[in-house]
mmCIF file of C-alpha atoms in Angstrom:
data_model
loop_
_atom_site.group_PDB
_atom_site.id
_atom_site.type_symbol
_atom_site.label_atom_id
_atom_site.label_comp_id
_atom_site.label_asym_id
_atom_site.label_seq_id
_atom_site.Cartn_x
_atom_site.Cartn_y
_atom_site.Cartn_z
ATOM 1 C CA MET A 1 0.000 0.000 0.000
ATOM 2 C CA GLU A 2 2.842 2.341 0.918
ATOM 3 C CA THR A 3 4.666 1.515 -2.335
ATOM 4 C CA LYS A 4 1.530 2.291 -4.344
ATOM 5 C CA LYS A 5 1.208 5.639 -2.593
ATOM 6 C CA ASN A 6 4.872 6.460 -3.271
ATOM 7 C CA ASN A 7 4.398 5.637 -6.956
ATOM 8 C CA LYS A 8 1.423 8.010 -7.120
ATOM 9 C CA VAL A 9 3.475 10.761 -5.479
ATOM 10 C CA LEU A 10 6.340 10.205 -7.926
ATOM 11 C CA ARG A 11 3.900 10.333 -10.847
ATOM 12 C CA LEU A 12 2.469 13.590 -9.514
ATOM 13 C CA ILE A 13 5.971 15.087 -9.142
ATOM 14 C CA VAL A 14 6.818 14.200 -12.744
ATOM 15 C CA ILE A 15 3.595 15.784 -14.022
ATOM 16 C CA ILE A 16 4.184 18.936 -11.954
ATOM 17 C CA LEU A 17 7.711 19.189 -13.384
ATOM 18 C CA VAL A 18 6.313 18.919 -16.916
ATOM 19 C CA GLY A 19 3.809 21.669 -16.085
ATOM 20 C CA MET A 20 6.564 23.890 -14.700
ATOM 21 C CA THR A 21 8.716 23.241 -17.772
ATOM 22 C CA ALA A 22 5.861 24.118 -20.129
ATOM 23 C CA ALA A 23 5.160 27.338 -18.217
ATOM 24 C CA MET A 24 8.838 28.315 -18.066
ATOM 25 C CA ASN A 25 9.329 27.758 -21.796
ATOM 26 C CA LEU A 26 6.234 29.803 -22.560
ATOM 27 C CA LEU A 27 7.367 32.608 -20.246
ATOM 28 C CA GLY A 28 10.918 32.382 -21.587
ATOM 29 C CA GLY A 29 9.747 32.642 -25.177
ATOM 30 C CA ILE A 30 7.547 35.655 -24.472
ATOM 31 C CA GLY A 31 10.224 37.239 -22.275
ATOM 32 C CA THR A 32 12.832 37.068 -25.030
ATOM 33 C CA THR A 33 10.713 39.447 -27.132
ATOM 34 C CA CYS A 34 12.613 42.473 -25.788
ATOM 35 C CA ALA A 35 15.904 41.077 -27.087
ATOM 36 C CA ALA A 36 14.466 39.763 -30.348
ATOM 37 C CA PHE A 37 12.006 42.375 -31.613
ATOM 38 C CA LEU A 38 12.513 45.464 -29.420
ATOM 39 C CA THR A 39 16.308 45.437 -29.397
ATOM 40 C CA LYS A 40 16.716 49.147 -30.180
ATOM 41 C CA GLN A 41 14.513 50.152 -27.239
ATOM 42 C CA PHE A 42 16.665 48.297 -24.690
ATOM 43 C CA PRO A 43 20.309 49.532 -24.643
ATOM 44 C CA PRO A 44 21.668 46.440 -22.823
ATOM 45 C CA MET A 45 20.515 44.402 -25.833
ATOM 46 C CA TRP A 46 22.224 46.519 -28.501
ATOM 47 C CA LYS A 47 25.061 44.014 -28.755
ATOM 48 C CA LEU A 48 22.509 41.531 -30.092
ATOM 49 C CA MET A 49 21.523 43.706 -33.072
ATOM 50 C CA ASP A 50 23.347 41.495 -35.583
ATOM 51 C CA PHE A 51 21.714 38.417 -34.119
ATOM 52 C CA GLN A 52 18.096 39.575 -33.926
ATOM 53 C CA TRP A 53 17.091 36.841 -36.349
ATOM 54 C CA LEU A 54 18.465 34.174 -33.998
ATOM 55 C CA TYR A 55 16.671 35.577 -30.956
ATOM 56 C CA GLN A 56 13.477 35.880 -32.981
ATOM 57 C CA PHE A 57 13.864 32.169 -33.660
ATOM 58 C CA PHE A 58 14.288 31.578 -29.913
ATOM 59 C CA VAL A 59 11.043 33.470 -29.234
ATOM 60 C CA VAL A 60 9.028 31.451 -31.743
ATOM 61 C CA ALA A 61 10.645 28.083 -30.984
ATOM 62 C CA THR A 62 10.543 28.380 -27.185
ATOM 63 C CA THR A 63 6.946 29.624 -27.209
ATOM 64 C CA LEU A 64 5.937 26.691 -29.416
ATOM 65 C CA VAL A 65 7.745 24.307 -27.049
ATOM 66 C CA GLY A 66 5.752 25.834 -24.182
ATOM 67 C CA ILE A 67 2.457 25.357 -26.034
ATOM 68 C CA ALA A 68 3.425 21.801 -27.002
ATOM 69 C CA GLY A 69 4.372 21.237 -23.371
ATOM 70 C CA ILE A 70 0.878 22.220 -22.219
ATOM 71 C CA TRP A 71 -0.615 19.824 -24.775
ATOM 72 C CA SER A 72 1.680 16.977 -23.664
ATOM 73 C CA LEU A 73 0.890 17.788 -20.018
ATOM 74 C CA ILE A 74 -2.832 17.301 -20.645
ATOM 75 C CA LYS A 75 -2.088 14.000 -22.393
ATOM 76 C CA LEU A 76 0.082 12.865 -19.473
ATOM 77 C CA ILE A 77 -2.589 13.678 -16.911
ATOM 78 C CA ARG A 78 -5.213 11.756 -18.876
ATOM 79 C CA GLY A 79 -2.847 8.904 -19.712
ATOM 80 C CA GLY A 80 -2.495 7.009 -22.985
ATOM 81 C CA LYS A 81 -0.069 4.942 -25.048
ATOM 82 C CA GLN A 82 1.647 7.940 -26.663
ATOM 83 C CA ALA A 83 1.547 10.239 -23.609
ATOM 84 C CA TYR A 84 5.077 9.495 -22.375
ATOM 85 C CA LYS A 85 6.629 9.512 -25.852
ATOM 86 C CA ASN A 86 5.023 12.832 -26.818
ATOM 87 C CA ALA A 87 6.167 14.545 -23.616
ATOM 88 C CA LEU A 88 9.681 13.125 -24.000
ATOM 89 C CA ILE A 89 9.986 14.546 -27.526
ATOM 90 C CA VAL A 90 8.870 17.987 -26.315
ATOM 91 C CA LEU A 91 11.367 17.882 -23.433
ATOM 92 C CA VAL A 92 14.273 16.879 -25.698
ATOM 93 C CA VAL A 93 13.470 19.596 -28.247
ATOM 94 C CA GLY A 94 13.095 22.151 -25.446
ATOM 95 C CA ALA A 95 16.405 21.111 -23.872
ATOM 96 C CA VAL A 96 18.291 21.475 -27.165
ATOM 97 C CA ILE A 97 16.809 24.912 -27.909
ATOM 98 C CA ASN A 98 17.426 26.148 -24.362
ATOM 99 C CA ILE A 99 21.046 24.961 -24.350
ATOM 100 C CA ILE A 100 21.709 26.776 -27.644
ATOM 101 C CA HIS A 101 19.967 29.887 -26.261
ATOM 102 C CA VAL A 102 22.030 29.890 -23.064
ATOM 103 C CA VAL A 103 25.362 29.278 -24.803
ATOM 104 C CA THR A 104 24.612 32.009 -27.363
ATOM 105 C CA SER A 105 23.650 34.540 -24.670
ATOM 106 C CA ILE A 106 26.780 33.817 -22.628
ATOM 107 C CA LEU A 107 28.987 34.273 -25.696
ATOM 108 C CA LEU A 108 27.272 37.498 -26.813
ATOM 109 C CA ARG A 109 26.168 39.109 -23.530
ATOM 110 C CA GLY A 110 28.284 37.389 -20.924
ATOM 111 C CA LYS A 111 25.175 36.117 -19.089
ATOM 112 C CA ALA A 112 22.053 34.127 -19.844
ATOM 113 C CA THR A 113 19.656 34.711 -16.945
ATOM 114 C CA PRO A 114 16.751 33.892 -16.907
ATOM 115 C CA ALA A 115 17.199 31.609 -19.940
ATOM 116 C CA ASP A 116 19.545 29.463 -17.855
ATOM 117 C CA VAL A 117 16.774 28.966 -15.271
ATOM 118 C CA VAL A 118 14.457 27.688 -18.015
ATOM 119 C CA MET A 119 17.223 25.384 -19.263
ATOM 120 C CA VAL A 120 17.909 23.917 -15.808
ATOM 121 C CA ILE A 121 14.217 23.191 -15.135
ATOM 122 C CA ASN A 122 13.887 21.641 -18.601
ATOM 123 C CA LEU A 123 16.953 19.425 -18.039
ATOM 124 C CA VAL A 124 15.849 18.369 -14.539
ATOM 125 C CA THR A 125 12.427 17.365 -15.888
ATOM 126 C CA LEU A 126 14.057 15.490 -18.774
ATOM 127 C CA ALA A 127 16.347 13.655 -16.320
ATOM 128 C CA PHE A 128 13.320 12.623 -14.210
ATOM 129 C CA PHE A 129 11.533 11.499 -17.346
ATOM 130 C CA LEU A 130 14.433 9.299 -18.418
ATOM 131 C CA PHE A 131 14.736 7.952 -14.868
ATOM 132 C CA ILE A 132 11.127 6.748 -14.702
ATOM 133 C CA ASN A 133 11.665 4.880 -17.979
ATOM 134 C CA THR A 134 14.483 2.746 -16.554
ATOM 135 C CA PRO A 135 13.688 -0.993 -16.124
ATOM 136 C CA GLY A 136 13.235 -0.712 -12.361
ATOM 137 C CA MET A 137 10.848 2.259 -12.552
ATOM 138 C CA ARG A 138 8.886 1.624 -15.736
ATOM 139 C CA SER A 139 6.276 -0.584 -14.077
ATOM 140 C CA LYS A 140 5.907 1.739 -11.073
ATOM 141 C CA VAL A 141 5.224 5.005 -12.916
ATOM 142 C CA ASN A 142 3.224 4.204 -16.014
ATOM 143 C CA PHE A 143 1.417 6.744 -18.190
ATOM 144 C CA ASP A 144 0.127 4.216 -20.742
ATOM 145 C CA GLY A 145 -3.143 3.496 -18.967
ATOM 146 C CA LYS A 146 -6.065 5.903 -18.947
ATOM 147 C CA SER A 147 -6.505 7.729 -15.642
ATOM 148 C CA ASN A 148 -9.882 7.768 -13.905
ATOM 149 C CA ASP A 149 -11.696 11.079 -13.517
ATOM 150 C CA SER A 150 -10.865 11.598 -9.836
ATOM 151 C CA LYS A 151 -7.142 10.977 -10.361
ATOM 152 C CA THR A 152 -7.132 13.217 -13.447
ATOM 153 C CA ASN A 153 -8.892 16.061 -11.636
ATOM 154 C CA LEU A 154 -6.640 15.833 -8.568
ATOM 155 C CA THR A 155 -3.428 15.808 -10.618
ATOM 156 C CA GLY A 156 -4.646 18.639 -12.825
ATOM 157 C CA SER A 157 -5.646 20.748 -9.818
ATOM 158 C CA VAL A 158 -2.305 20.389 -8.023
ATOM 159 C CA THR A 159 -0.379 21.053 -11.240
ATOM 160 C CA ALA A 160 -2.451 24.187 -11.921
ATOM 161 C CA ILE A 161 -1.760 25.506 -8.407
ATOM 162 C CA VAL A 162 2.012 24.959 -8.631
ATOM 163 C CA THR A 163 2.200 26.394 -12.155
ATOM 164 C CA GLY A 164 0.105 29.401 -11.127
ATOM 165 C CA LEU A 165 2.454 30.133 -8.226
ATOM 166 C CA LEU A 166 5.418 29.854 -10.595
ATOM 167 C CA VAL A 167 3.878 32.331 -13.045
ATOM 168 C CA LEU A 168 2.953 34.777 -10.263
ATOM 169 C CA SER A 169 6.501 34.610 -8.883
ATOM 170 C CA THR A 170 8.055 35.618 -12.231
ATOM 171 C CA PRO A 171 8.859 39.205 -11.076
ATOM 172 C CA LEU A 172 10.849 37.737 -8.164
ATOM 173 C CA TRP A 173 13.180 35.497 -10.186
ATOM 174 C CA ALA A 174 13.212 37.401 -13.496
ATOM 175 C CA GLY A 175 12.900 40.985 -12.224
ATOM 176 C CA PRO A 176 16.462 41.468 -10.870
ATOM 177 C CA THR A 177 18.007 40.662 -14.261
ATOM 178 C CA HIS A 178 15.591 42.867 -16.233
ATOM 179 C CA GLN A 179 16.228 46.257 -14.650
ATOM 180 C CA PHE A 180 17.668 49.224 -16.521
ATOM 181 C CA MET A 181 17.896 52.830 -15.346
ATOM 182 C CA GLY A 182 15.317 52.329 -12.601
ATOM 183 C CA SER A 183 12.730 50.558 -14.751
ATOM 184 C CA ASN A 184 11.918 46.869 -14.668
ATOM 185 C CA TRP A 185 11.097 45.293 -18.026
ATOM 186 C CA VAL A 186 9.075 42.547 -16.350
ATOM 187 C CA ASP A 187 6.501 45.213 -15.439
ATOM 188 C CA LEU A 188 5.534 45.287 -19.123
ATOM 189 C CA LEU A 189 4.078 41.789 -18.695
ATOM 190 C CA ILE A 190 2.727 42.171 -15.171
ATOM 191 C CA THR A 191 -0.963 42.197 -16.222
ATOM 192 C CA PRO A 192 -0.897 38.960 -18.264
ATOM 193 C CA LEU A 193 1.302 37.344 -15.602
ATOM 194 C CA VAL A 194 -1.144 38.195 -12.810
ATOM 195 C CA VAL A 195 -4.209 37.242 -14.868
ATOM 196 C CA SER A 196 -2.835 33.906 -16.114
ATOM 197 C CA GLY A 197 -1.072 32.972 -12.877
ATOM 198 C CA GLY A 198 -4.022 34.024 -10.733
ATOM 199 C CA SER A 199 -6.466 32.105 -12.932
ATOM 200 C CA LEU A 200 -4.386 28.930 -12.642
ATOM 201 C CA LEU A 201 -4.014 29.321 -8.878
ATOM 202 C CA ILE A 202 -7.691 30.092 -8.216
ATOM 203 C CA GLY A 203 -8.976 27.513 -10.693
ATOM 204 C CA GLY A 204 -6.721 24.798 -9.287
ATOM 205 C CA SER A 205 -7.627 25.674 -5.692
ATOM 206 C CA VAL A 206 -11.385 25.674 -6.368
ATOM 207 C CA SER A 207 -11.098 22.356 -8.193
ATOM 208 C CA LEU A 208 -9.070 20.841 -5.343
ATOM 209 C CA ILE A 209 -11.619 21.997 -2.755
ATOM 210 C CA ARG A 210 -14.447 20.464 -4.807
ATOM 211 C CA ILE A 211 -12.578 17.165 -5.031
ATOM 212 C CA LYS A 212 -12.033 17.050 -1.264
ATOM 213 C CA LEU A 213 -15.690 17.953 -0.574
ATOM 214 C CA ASN A 214 -16.858 15.200 -2.939
ATOM 215 C CA GLU A 215 -14.562 12.718 -1.216
ATOM 216 C CA ARG A 216 -16.043 13.659 2.168
ATOM 217 C CA LYS A 217 -19.560 13.365 0.783
ATOM 218 C CA GLN A 218 -18.853 9.925 -0.672
ATOM 219 C CA LEU A 219 -17.255 8.787 2.593
ATOM 220 C CA ALA A 220 -20.273 10.024 4.570
ATOM 221 C CA ASN A 221 -22.647 8.188 2.208
ATOM 222 C CA GLN A 222 -20.635 4.980 2.526
ATOM 223 C CA THR A 223 -20.667 5.272 6.325
ATOM 224 C CA ARG A 224 -24.438 5.880 6.309
ATOM 225 C CA GLN A 225 -25.073 2.913 4.011
ATOM 226 C CA SER A 226 -22.826 0.727 6.148
ATOM 227 C CA GLY A 227 -24.761 1.740 9.271
ATOM 228 C CA THR A 228 -28.091 1.026 7.560
ATOM 229 C CA SER A 229 -26.914 -2.423 6.443
ATOM 230 C CA SER A 230 -25.762 -3.277 9.976
ATOM 231 C CA ALA A 231 -29.105 -2.228 11.440
ATOM 232 C CA THR A 232 -31.043 -4.502 9.101
#
């Protein structure tokens, strides 16, 4: 029983990591817009002028990886024969793009934050993904089977809460590296960050509360039925 519970926890951790990776890639792609399309407006990015085309590619590619990550996350939560394979492909593509992005930024700018944060999270998730596919773990954490509704809803709710908190915390981990002459570039995205992050957090929390209330209701009904059966 304990082993089964541990396997469920490990499965949940993997799914949360995929959700975080999808969100980080999406945020990273959108956040690179200042370097890729608004280069002239941000003096610290002037050294990238000759490489705008490359950073524009990073914006498009990383954003698409983020969107594909959300799609693969939904598939993972629901379960299915191709769920693991699809997510693995997205993680590998994301890792390659992020590594190229980080190396390029270090060579051209001397630093790569916050792209390096996105890369690390992507690589950690990929490492976990490869780990659960090893012979000893494959049977314990399996995404091939379809998940029941209660398991799907619970996993989705927790993932939404964690991802929402990550999105809302963007100014904390991205803000310090996006300041210039007293202004913070992250403030340009504060409205969509608050709206999207808040929606995920509230939606996930409401869903989680509903799940717990339903569980209590079902338990109460079972107890009542058990008492009725004993009386007769």
